[in-house]
């Protein structure tokens, strides 16, 4: 079988896991992964709505505490769990008479009349001095405003994914990455000092168009400049640093207790990325794909110089041959995934799994303010659980298989969410509700890890990036409804968990019909997807141990494996497919 030129072969000659690549990880992957979590998730704290009640003037005249004054001026209501609490949006219609007598206005039935908050609101300042919600009074009649902000954020993400994704293929990864940083900084700063709701939501939406493009461009740039041995490291580093950043965010928010200060701390440091411009090269893979071979050659020479490697004498011929191969692959389009029935079904199921992961993951994180207990501690716990979840996802997918790890993750998420529903009516079981919510977050994080791996191994090389882009775009489009799902808790507290639980169950069923790809050769072209793992039994269970036995058997029979290398244009994960076919089968 003929061996074709692959970019990784060229990169290996100039160094694919040496100082140049490690410097890239230190300068790009570590800081971007850390700051990106702050930049994107700070909005959840900035629009936090603390406990509030109507402001009734005159408390200073009576020298009463806040609670004593609330007992006199604010009616009590009962929630669906039978607990009493002070109304947040109504007050007794009171008047201060002669001698400072506090006299309620009676209605026709002779009971104290209630009215809306005539004089504004007071806010519980035990956790926050100021949030955007308290500054703009996004409560009661305007209580949907924080949800609107988060929803418009999601719309911005969808638009940005499409626009910047196209631009990244047209003008390059590096300029789009720094353009995204500039846009987020401008939109974010305007957002922090917005004078009105319209300016606030518009500026934030503009800033949010850069995510997930920011992640995709920096991650693509990184994996396209490192060899196969470092790609797993880049992925692990990005996930781990993101988790550390998420865990630190609630601590920063708790310490400053001011939404504008929090915004400045979490956004302004991104200016530092412009100081490393000269150390971040354009992707040579992309330059070759657009026939800018001279620029690609210059970067490869720089990589060789930093890594103290010899530049191949026939580099020009290699780049020309590689460019011709990529041109030949460009005939495929995203709709080619629907050419064959089996491929089309798997594309639909994978897309639904992407959607389920995005919707559930962000809905659980957004719901932190509705959970009982301290919102900062809850956010930390929901974030910290991602570290062991990613380890479990990696170990599970490598030793138990991708398919059943994914199915079990969705199933655990669904069971946890549905089990929470009846517990919401028992105030003494809030600890169990929090535990189950953390369990659901753990499980959906495992699923998040596995679904990207599954898609990389099920989609053919020529459309792997397009397939994952389709899943991400559809997921963020549907994810626009995540804030609305959480807002349903204002009508009925069980609705968010019911919806998320049902989504997880449906995704678990769909994931069970995807093939097990552990240890299998990945498809190269669209034609390979026609019968890819078609005869695999539904209840098949492939483990790393069984694969080792098979490999030992193959080695014992003297079978040799041959490989063909193909150029990968995968913009999301940079994976290079190496199809391997055994010369002889191992029988017995």
PDB file of N, CA and C in Angstrom, residues 12-100:
ATOM      1  N   UNK A  12       7.543  16.258  12.012  1.00  0.00           N
ATOM      2  CA  UNK A  12       8.446  15.397  12.783  1.00  0.00           C
ATOM      3  C   UNK A  12       9.903  15.684  12.432  1.00  0.00           C
ATOM      4  N   UNK A  13      10.166  16.031  11.177  1.00  0.00           N
ATOM      5  CA  UNK A  13      11.532  16.311  10.738  1.00  0.00           C
ATOM      6  C   UNK A  13      12.076  17.595  11.358  1.00  0.00           C
ATOM      7  N   UNK A  14      11.212  18.596  11.571  1.00  0.00           N
ATOM      8  CA  UNK A  14      11.677  19.873  12.137  1.00  0.00           C
ATOM      9  C   UNK A  14      11.457  19.938  13.647  1.00  0.00           C
ATOM     10  N   UNK A  15      10.845  18.889  14.206  1.00  0.00           N
ATOM     11  CA  UNK A  15      10.589  18.843  15.646  1.00  0.00           C
ATOM     12  C   UNK A  15       9.130  19.059  15.959  1.00  0.00           C
ATOM     13  N   UNK A  16       8.474  18.035  16.513  1.00  0.00           N
ATOM     14  CA  UNK A  16       7.036  18.146  16.786  1.00  0.00           C
ATOM     15  C   UNK A  16       6.686  18.070  18.267  1.00  0.00           C
ATOM     16  N   UNK A  17       7.696  17.893  19.111  1.00  0.00           N
ATOM     17  CA  UNK A  17       7.437  17.817  20.552  1.00  0.00           C
ATOM     18  C   UNK A  17       8.626  18.364  21.331  1.00  0.00           C
ATOM     19  N   UNK A  18       9.218  19.415  20.803  1.00  0.00           N
ATOM     20  CA  UNK A  18      10.421  19.986  21.396  1.00  0.00           C
ATOM     21  C   UNK A  18      10.134  21.362  21.992  1.00  0.00           C
ATOM     22  N   UNK A  19      11.173  22.176  22.128  1.00  0.00           N
ATOM     23  CA  UNK A  19      11.046  23.443  22.830  1.00  0.00           C
ATOM     24  C   UNK A  19      10.033  24.377  22.173  1.00  0.00           C
ATOM     25  N   UNK A  20       9.999  24.412  20.845  1.00  0.00           N
ATOM     26  CA  UNK A  20       9.048  25.302  20.170  1.00  0.00           C
ATOM     27  C   UNK A  20       7.620  24.972  20.590  1.00  0.00           C
ATOM     28  N   UNK A  21       7.273  23.688  20.581  1.00  0.00           N
ATOM     29  CA  UNK A  21       5.904  23.284  20.939  1.00  0.00           C
ATOM     30  C   UNK A  21       5.624  23.509  22.423  1.00  0.00           C
ATOM     31  N   UNK A  22       6.595  23.264  23.264  1.00  0.00           N
ATOM     32  CA  UNK A  22       6.369  23.465  24.694  1.00  0.00           C
ATOM     33  C   UNK A  22       6.262  24.951  25.026  1.00  0.00           C
ATOM     34  N   UNK A  23       7.022  25.772  24.327  1.00  0.00           N
ATOM     35  CA  UNK A  23       6.887  27.215  24.506  1.00  0.00           C
ATOM     36  C   UNK A  23       5.494  27.685  24.103  1.00  0.00           C
ATOM     37  N   UNK A  24       4.958  27.085  23.046  1.00  0.00           N
ATOM     38  CA  UNK A  24       3.604  27.413  22.601  1.00  0.00           C
ATOM     39  C   UNK A  24       2.575  27.055  23.673  1.00  0.00           C
ATOM     40  N   UNK A  25       2.766  25.913  24.319  1.00  0.00           N
ATOM     41  CA  UNK A  25       1.843  25.500  25.384  1.00  0.00           C
ATOM     42  C   UNK A  25       1.905  26.482  26.551  1.00  0.00           C
ATOM     43  N   UNK A  26       3.125  26.892  26.927  1.00  0.00           N
ATOM     44  CA  UNK A  26       3.282  27.819  28.052  1.00  0.00           C
ATOM     45  C   UNK A  26       2.693  29.192  27.742  1.00  0.00           C
ATOM     46  N   UNK A  27       2.889  29.679  26.510  1.00  0.00           N
ATOM     47  CA  UNK A  27       2.472  31.037  26.160  1.00  0.00           C
ATOM     48  C   UNK A  27       1.022  31.129  25.710  1.00  0.00           C
ATOM     49  N   UNK A  28       0.479  30.023  25.205  1.00  0.00           N
ATOM     50  CA  UNK A  28      -0.861  30.082  24.626  1.00  0.00           C
ATOM     51  C   UNK A  28      -1.874  29.233  25.392  1.00  0.00           C
ATOM     52  N   UNK A  29      -1.597  27.940  25.531  1.00  0.00           N
ATOM     53  CA  UNK A  29      -2.603  27.032  26.083  1.00  0.00           C
ATOM     54  C   UNK A  29      -2.896  27.329  27.551  1.00  0.00           C
ATOM     55  N   UNK A  30      -1.852  27.472  28.364  1.00  0.00           N
ATOM     56  CA  UNK A  30      -2.060  27.736  29.790  1.00  0.00           C
ATOM     57  C   UNK A  30      -2.824  29.042  30.030  1.00  0.00           C
ATOM     58  N   UNK A  31      -2.329  30.193  29.548  1.00  0.00           N
ATOM     59  CA  UNK A  31      -3.020  31.456  29.869  1.00  0.00           C
ATOM     60  C   UNK A  31      -4.395  31.580  29.223  1.00  0.00           C
ATOM     61  N   UNK A  32      -4.551  31.109  27.992  1.00  0.00           N
ATOM     62  CA  UNK A  32      -5.855  31.247  27.328  1.00  0.00           C
ATOM     63  C   UNK A  32      -6.894  30.385  28.029  1.00  0.00           C
ATOM     64  N   UNK A  33      -6.537  29.134  28.348  1.00  0.00           N
ATOM     65  CA  UNK A  33      -7.490  28.248  29.028  1.00  0.00           C
ATOM     66  C   UNK A  33      -7.927  28.848  30.358  1.00  0.00           C
ATOM     67  N   UNK A  34      -6.988  29.462  31.070  1.00  0.00           N
ATOM     68  CA  UNK A  34      -7.321  30.030  32.376  1.00  0.00           C
ATOM     69  C   UNK A  34      -8.197  31.271  32.240  1.00  0.00           C
ATOM     70  N   UNK A  35      -7.756  32.227  31.441  1.00  0.00           N
ATOM     71  CA  UNK A  35      -8.500  33.487  31.343  1.00  0.00           C
ATOM     72  C   UNK A  35      -9.830  33.323  30.633  1.00  0.00           C
ATOM     73  N   UNK A  36      -9.909  32.375  29.708  1.00  0.00           N
ATOM     74  CA  UNK A  36     -11.147  32.213  28.951  1.00  0.00           C
ATOM     75  C   UNK A  36     -12.309  31.824  29.855  1.00  0.00           C
ATOM     76  N   UNK A  37     -12.068  30.966  30.830  1.00  0.00           N
ATOM     77  CA  UNK A  37     -13.134  30.583  31.765  1.00  0.00           C
ATOM     78  C   UNK A  37     -13.606  31.796  32.557  1.00  0.00           C
ATOM     79  N   UNK A  38     -12.682  32.630  33.003  1.00  0.00           N
ATOM     80  CA  UNK A  38     -13.058  33.867  33.705  1.00  0.00           C
ATOM     81  C   UNK A  38     -13.884  34.778  32.804  1.00  0.00           C
ATOM     82  N   UNK A  39     -13.394  34.984  31.575  1.00  0.00           N
ATOM     83  CA  UNK A  39     -14.036  35.928  30.664  1.00  0.00           C
ATOM     84  C   UNK A  39     -15.455  35.514  30.306  1.00  0.00           C
ATOM     85  N   UNK A  40     -15.647  34.224  30.125  1.00  0.00           N
ATOM     86  CA  UNK A  40     -16.946  33.726  29.649  1.00  0.00           C
ATOM     87  C   UNK A  40     -17.946  33.544  30.786  1.00  0.00           C
ATOM     88  N   UNK A  41     -17.473  33.049  31.941  1.00  0.00           N
ATOM     89  CA  UNK A  41     -18.393  32.668  33.016  1.00  0.00           C
ATOM     90  C   UNK A  41     -18.614  33.757  34.058  1.00  0.00           C
ATOM     91  N   UNK A  42     -17.863  34.861  33.986  1.00  0.00           N
ATOM     92  CA  UNK A  42     -18.058  35.920  34.987  1.00  0.00           C
ATOM     93  C   UNK A  42     -19.465  36.496  34.962  1.00  0.00           C
ATOM     94  N   UNK A  43     -20.135  36.402  33.807  1.00  0.00           N
ATOM     95  CA  UNK A  43     -21.472  36.973  33.670  1.00  0.00           C
ATOM     96  C   UNK A  43     -22.464  36.314  34.620  1.00  0.00           C
ATOM     97  N   UNK A  44     -22.231  35.037  34.963  1.00  0.00           N
ATOM     98  CA  UNK A  44     -23.140  34.338  35.872  1.00  0.00           C
ATOM     99  C   UNK A  44     -23.163  34.989  37.250  1.00  0.00           C
ATOM    100  N   UNK A  45     -22.031  35.564  37.656  1.00  0.00           N
ATOM    101  CA  UNK A  45     -21.971  36.278  38.927  1.00  0.00           C
ATOM    102  C   UNK A  45     -22.385  37.740  38.766  1.00  0.00           C
ATOM    103  N   UNK A  46     -22.054  38.330  37.637  1.00  0.00           N
ATOM    104  CA  UNK A  46     -22.339  39.751  37.433  1.00  0.00           C
ATOM    105  C   UNK A  46     -23.836  40.048  37.454  1.00  0.00           C
ATOM    106  N   UNK A  47     -24.648  39.093  36.978  1.00  0.00           N
ATOM    107  CA  UNK A  47     -26.100  39.309  36.949  1.00  0.00           C
ATOM    108  C   UNK A  47     -26.801  38.572  38.090  1.00  0.00           C
ATOM    109  N   UNK A  48     -26.047  38.151  39.093  1.00  0.00           N
ATOM    110  CA  UNK A  48     -26.637  37.447  40.239  1.00  0.00           C
ATOM    111  C   UNK A  48     -27.688  38.314  40.927  1.00  0.00           C
ATOM    112  N   UNK A  49     -28.791  37.698  41.316  1.00  0.00           N
ATOM    113  CA  UNK A  49     -29.891  38.421  41.970  1.00  0.00           C
ATOM    114  C   UNK A  49     -29.959  37.975  43.430  1.00  0.00           C
ATOM    115  N   UNK A  50     -29.495  38.777  44.358  1.00  0.00           N
ATOM    116  CA  UNK A  50     -29.554  38.401  45.778  1.00  0.00           C
ATOM    117  C   UNK A  50     -30.981  38.509  46.309  1.00  0.00           C
ATOM    118  N   UNK A  51     -31.175  38.030  47.505  1.00  0.00           N
ATOM    119  CA  UNK A  51     -32.484  38.154  48.142  1.00  0.00           C
ATOM    120  C   UNK A  51     -32.847  39.636  48.268  1.00  0.00           C
ATOM    121  N   UNK A  52     -34.123  39.953  48.048  1.00  0.00           N
ATOM    122  CA  UNK A  52     -34.544  41.360  48.052  1.00  0.00           C
ATOM    123  C   UNK A  52     -35.968  41.482  48.588  1.00  0.00           C
ATOM    124  N   UNK A  53     -36.341  42.707  48.946  1.00  0.00           N
ATOM    125  CA  UNK A  53     -37.678  42.997  49.450  1.00  0.00           C
ATOM    126  C   UNK A  53     -37.969  44.477  49.215  1.00  0.00           C
ATOM    127  N   UNK A  54     -39.216  44.851  49.363  1.00  0.00           N
ATOM    128  CA  UNK A  54     -39.612  46.239  49.108  1.00  0.00           C
ATOM    129  C   UNK A  54     -38.976  47.182  50.142  1.00  0.00           C
ATOM    130  N   UNK A  55     -38.529  48.304  49.663  1.00  0.00           N
ATOM    131  CA  UNK A  55     -38.061  49.355  50.575  1.00  0.00           C
ATOM    132  C   UNK A  55     -39.265  50.152  51.069  1.00  0.00           C
ATOM    133  N   UNK A  56     -39.416  50.180  52.388  1.00  0.00           N
ATOM    134  CA  UNK A  56     -40.494  50.960  52.999  1.00  0.00           C
ATOM    135  C   UNK A  56     -39.839  52.055  53.846  1.00  0.00           C
ATOM    136  N   UNK A  57     -40.007  53.338  53.493  1.00  0.00           N
ATOM    137  CA  UNK A  57     -39.339  54.426  54.222  1.00  0.00           C
ATOM    138  C   UNK A  57     -39.826  54.510  55.680  1.00  0.00           C
ATOM    139  N   UNK A  58     -38.951  54.983  56.548  1.00  0.00           N
ATOM    140  CA  UNK A  58     -39.354  55.277  57.924  1.00  0.00           C
ATOM    141  C   UNK A  58     -38.727  54.415  58.984  1.00  0.00           C
ATOM    142  N   UNK A  59     -37.934  53.399  58.589  1.00  0.00           N
ATOM    143  CA  UNK A  59     -37.381  52.500  59.601  1.00  0.00           C
ATOM    144  C   UNK A  59     -36.498  53.239  60.608  1.00  0.00           C
ATOM    145  N   UNK A  60     -35.764  54.250  60.122  1.00  0.00           N
ATOM    146  CA  UNK A  60     -34.859  54.980  61.011  1.00  0.00           C
ATOM    147  C   UNK A  60     -35.619  55.747  62.097  1.00  0.00           C
ATOM    148  N   UNK A  61     -36.895  56.032  61.851  1.00  0.00           N
ATOM    149  CA  UNK A  61     -37.698  56.758  62.840  1.00  0.00           C
ATOM    150  C   UNK A  61     -38.024  55.880  64.053  1.00  0.00           C
ATOM    151  N   UNK A  62     -38.011  54.582  63.867  1.00  0.00           N
ATOM    152  CA  UNK A  62     -38.447  53.666  64.918  1.00  0.00           C
ATOM    153  C   UNK A  62     -37.292  52.907  65.555  1.00  0.00           C
ATOM    154  N   UNK A  63     -36.092  53.095  65.005  1.00  0.00           N
ATOM    155  CA  UNK A  63     -34.900  52.442  65.552  1.00  0.00           C
ATOM    156  C   UNK A  63     -35.084  50.920  65.613  1.00  0.00           C
ATOM    157  N   UNK A  64     -35.586  50.349  64.502  1.00  0.00           N
ATOM    158  CA  UNK A  64     -35.828  48.913  64.418  1.00  0.00           C
ATOM    159  C   UNK A  64     -34.768  48.246  63.533  1.00  0.00           C
ATOM    160  N   UNK A  65     -34.550  46.961  63.766  1.00  0.00           N
ATOM    161  CA  UNK A  65     -33.655  46.203  62.893  1.00  0.00           C
ATOM    162  C   UNK A  65     -34.366  45.930  61.573  1.00  0.00           C
ATOM    163  N   UNK A  66     -33.605  45.460  60.601  1.00  0.00           N
ATOM    164  CA  UNK A  66     -34.191  45.151  59.292  1.00  0.00           C
ATOM    165  C   UNK A  66     -35.265  44.083  59.431  1.00  0.00           C
ATOM    166  N   UNK A  67     -34.966  43.019  60.181  1.00  0.00           N
ATOM    167  CA  UNK A  67     -35.943  41.942  60.326  1.00  0.00           C
ATOM    168  C   UNK A  67     -37.199  42.412  61.062  1.00  0.00           C
ATOM    169  N   UNK A  68     -37.033  43.252  62.071  1.00  0.00           N
ATOM    170  CA  UNK A  68     -38.199  43.781  62.781  1.00  0.00           C
ATOM    171  C   UNK A  68     -39.040  44.648  61.864  1.00  0.00           C
ATOM    172  N   UNK A  69     -38.397  45.437  61.050  1.00  0.00           N
ATOM    173  CA  UNK A  69     -39.129  46.307  60.112  1.00  0.00           C
ATOM    174  C   UNK A  69     -39.839  45.487  59.037  1.00  0.00           C
ATOM    175  N   UNK A  70     -39.199  44.435  58.565  1.00  0.00           N
ATOM    176  CA  UNK A  70     -39.814  43.564  57.563  1.00  0.00           C
ATOM    177  C   UNK A  70     -41.037  42.867  58.146  1.00  0.00           C
ATOM    178  N   UNK A  71     -40.981  42.479  59.392  1.00  0.00           N
ATOM    179  CA  UNK A  71     -42.132  41.832  60.024  1.00  0.00           C
ATOM    180  C   UNK A  71     -43.347  42.746  60.057  1.00  0.00           C
ATOM    181  N   UNK A  72     -43.101  44.053  60.146  1.00  0.00           N
ATOM    182  CA  UNK A  72     -44.199  45.024  60.208  1.00  0.00           C
ATOM    183  C   UNK A  72     -44.689  45.453  58.828  1.00  0.00           C
ATOM    184  N   UNK A  73     -43.787  45.434  57.815  1.00  0.00           N
ATOM    185  CA  UNK A  73     -44.119  46.074  56.538  1.00  0.00           C
ATOM    186  C   UNK A  73     -44.209  45.127  55.345  1.00  0.00           C
ATOM    187  N   UNK A  74     -43.707  43.917  55.480  1.00  0.00           N
ATOM    188  CA  UNK A  74     -43.664  43.003  54.337  1.00  0.00           C
ATOM    189  C   UNK A  74     -44.523  41.777  54.629  1.00  0.00           C
ATOM    190  N   UNK A  75     -45.443  41.423  53.725  1.00  0.00           N
ATOM    191  CA  UNK A  75     -46.271  40.230  53.943  1.00  0.00           C
ATOM    192  C   UNK A  75     -45.446  38.950  53.768  1.00  0.00           C
ATOM    193  N   UNK A  76     -45.911  37.902  54.394  1.00  0.00           N
ATOM    194  CA  UNK A  76     -45.257  36.604  54.263  1.00  0.00           C
ATOM    195  C   UNK A  76     -46.018  35.731  53.271  1.00  0.00           C
ATOM    196  N   UNK A  77     -45.275  34.960  52.515  1.00  0.00           N
ATOM    197  CA  UNK A  77     -45.851  34.034  51.537  1.00  0.00           C
ATOM    198  C   UNK A  77     -45.363  32.631  51.843  1.00  0.00           C
ATOM    199  N   UNK A  78     -46.018  31.652  51.237  1.00  0.00           N
ATOM    200  CA  UNK A  78     -45.646  30.254  51.444  1.00  0.00           C
ATOM    201  C   UNK A  78     -45.266  29.643  50.109  1.00  0.00           C
ATOM    202  N   UNK A  79     -44.092  28.981  50.042  1.00  0.00           N
ATOM    203  CA  UNK A  79     -43.675  28.374  48.783  1.00  0.00           C
ATOM    204  C   UNK A  79     -44.270  26.978  48.644  1.00  0.00           C
ATOM    205  N   UNK A  80     -43.921  26.297  47.519  1.00  0.00           N
ATOM    206  CA  UNK A  80     -44.538  24.992  47.253  1.00  0.00           C
ATOM    207  C   UNK A  80     -44.038  23.903  48.189  1.00  0.00           C
ATOM    208  N   UNK A  81     -42.990  24.199  48.969  1.00  0.00           N
ATOM    209  CA  UNK A  81     -42.514  23.232  49.970  1.00  0.00           C
ATOM    210  C   UNK A  81     -43.121  23.498  51.337  1.00  0.00           C
ATOM    211  N   UNK A  82     -44.028  24.482  51.436  1.00  0.00           N
ATOM    212  CA  UNK A  82     -44.676  24.795  52.701  1.00  0.00           C
ATOM    213  C   UNK A  82     -43.882  25.727  53.587  1.00  0.00           C
ATOM    214  N   UNK A  83     -42.780  26.313  53.065  1.00  0.00           N
ATOM    215  CA  UNK A  83     -41.953  27.218  53.856  1.00  0.00           C
ATOM    216  C   UNK A  83     -42.458  28.649  53.704  1.00  0.00           C
ATOM    217  N   UNK A  84     -42.424  29.396  54.805  1.00  0.00           N
ATOM    218  CA  UNK A  84     -42.796  30.805  54.757  1.00  0.00           C
ATOM    219  C   UNK A  84     -41.578  31.664  54.469  1.00  0.00           C
ATOM    220  N   UNK A  85     -41.802  32.723  53.693  1.00  0.00           N
ATOM    221  CA  UNK A  85     -40.725  33.663  53.404  1.00  0.00           C
ATOM    222  C   UNK A  85     -41.346  35.028  53.147  1.00  0.00           C
ATOM    223  N   UNK A  86     -40.540  36.068  53.298  1.00  0.00           N
ATOM    224  CA  UNK A  86     -41.027  37.418  53.029  1.00  0.00           C
ATOM    225  C   UNK A  86     -41.215  37.618  51.524  1.00  0.00           C
ATOM    226  N   UNK A  87     -42.277  38.301  51.169  1.00  0.00           N
ATOM    227  CA  UNK A  87     -42.509  38.622  49.765  1.00  0.00           C
ATOM    228  C   UNK A  87     -41.374  39.482  49.226  1.00  0.00           C
ATOM    229  N   UNK A  88     -40.981  39.236  47.994  1.00  0.00           N
ATOM    230  CA  UNK A  88     -39.915  40.015  47.372  1.00  0.00           C
ATOM    231  C   UNK A  88     -40.455  41.169  46.527  1.00  0.00           C
ATOM    232  N   UNK A  89     -41.752  41.145  46.242  1.00  0.00           N
ATOM    233  CA  UNK A  89     -42.288  42.120  45.300  1.00  0.00           C
ATOM    234  C   UNK A  89     -43.554  42.817  45.797  1.00  0.00           C
ATOM    235  N   UNK A  90     -43.859  42.691  47.078  1.00  0.00           N
ATOM    236  CA  UNK A  90     -45.047  43.382  47.595  1.00  0.00           C
ATOM    237  C   UNK A  90     -44.782  43.856  49.026  1.00  0.00           C
ATOM    238  N   UNK A  91     -45.593  44.830  49.464  1.00  0.00           N
ATOM    239  CA  UNK A  91     -45.470  45.408  50.808  1.00  0.00           C
ATOM    240  C   UNK A  91     -46.854  45.765  51.315  1.00  0.00           C
ATOM    241  N   UNK A  92     -46.982  45.903  52.618  1.00  0.00           N
ATOM    242  CA  UNK A  92     -48.240  46.408  53.154  1.00  0.00           C
ATOM    243  C   UNK A  92     -48.344  47.890  52.804  1.00  0.00           C
ATOM    244  N   UNK A  93     -49.546  48.283  52.488  1.00  0.00           N
ATOM    245  CA  UNK A  93     -49.787  49.697  52.200  1.00  0.00           C
ATOM    246  C   UNK A  93     -49.852  50.438  53.536  1.00  0.00           C
ATOM    247  N   UNK A  94     -48.715  51.005  53.965  1.00  0.00           N
ATOM    248  CA  UNK A  94     -48.588  51.609  55.288  1.00  0.00           C
ATOM    249  C   UNK A  94     -48.588  53.134  55.183  1.00  0.00           C
ATOM    250  N   UNK A  95     -49.020  53.769  56.278  1.00  0.00           N
ATOM    251  CA  UNK A  95     -48.909  55.225  56.389  1.00  0.00           C
ATOM    252  C   UNK A  95     -48.399  55.567  57.785  1.00  0.00           C
ATOM    253  N   UNK A  96     -47.599  56.608  57.880  1.00  0.00           N
ATOM    254  CA  UNK A  96     -47.064  57.041  59.167  1.00  0.00           C
ATOM    255  C   UNK A  96     -47.901  58.213  59.649  1.00  0.00           C
ATOM    256  N   UNK A  97     -48.659  58.004  60.760  1.00  0.00           N
ATOM    257  CA  UNK A  97     -49.557  59.040  61.264  1.00  0.00           C
ATOM    258  C   UNK A  97     -48.913  59.884  62.348  1.00  0.00           C
ATOM    259  N   UNK A  98     -49.775  60.566  63.097  1.00  0.00           N
ATOM    260  CA  UNK A  98     -49.285  61.406  64.194  1.00  0.00           C
ATOM    261  C   UNK A  98     -48.586  60.554  65.244  1.00  0.00           C
ATOM    262  N   UNK A  99     -47.510  61.076  65.802  1.00  0.00           N
ATOM    263  CA  UNK A  99     -46.776  60.353  66.836  1.00  0.00           C
ATOM    264  C   UNK A  99     -46.053  59.155  66.286  1.00  0.00           C
ATOM    265  N   UNK A 100     -45.791  59.199  64.972  1.00  0.00           N
ATOM    266  CA  UNK A 100     -45.065  58.122  64.297  1.00  0.00           C
ATOM    267  C   UNK A 100     -45.800  56.787  64.381  1.00  0.00           C
TER     268      UNK A 100
END
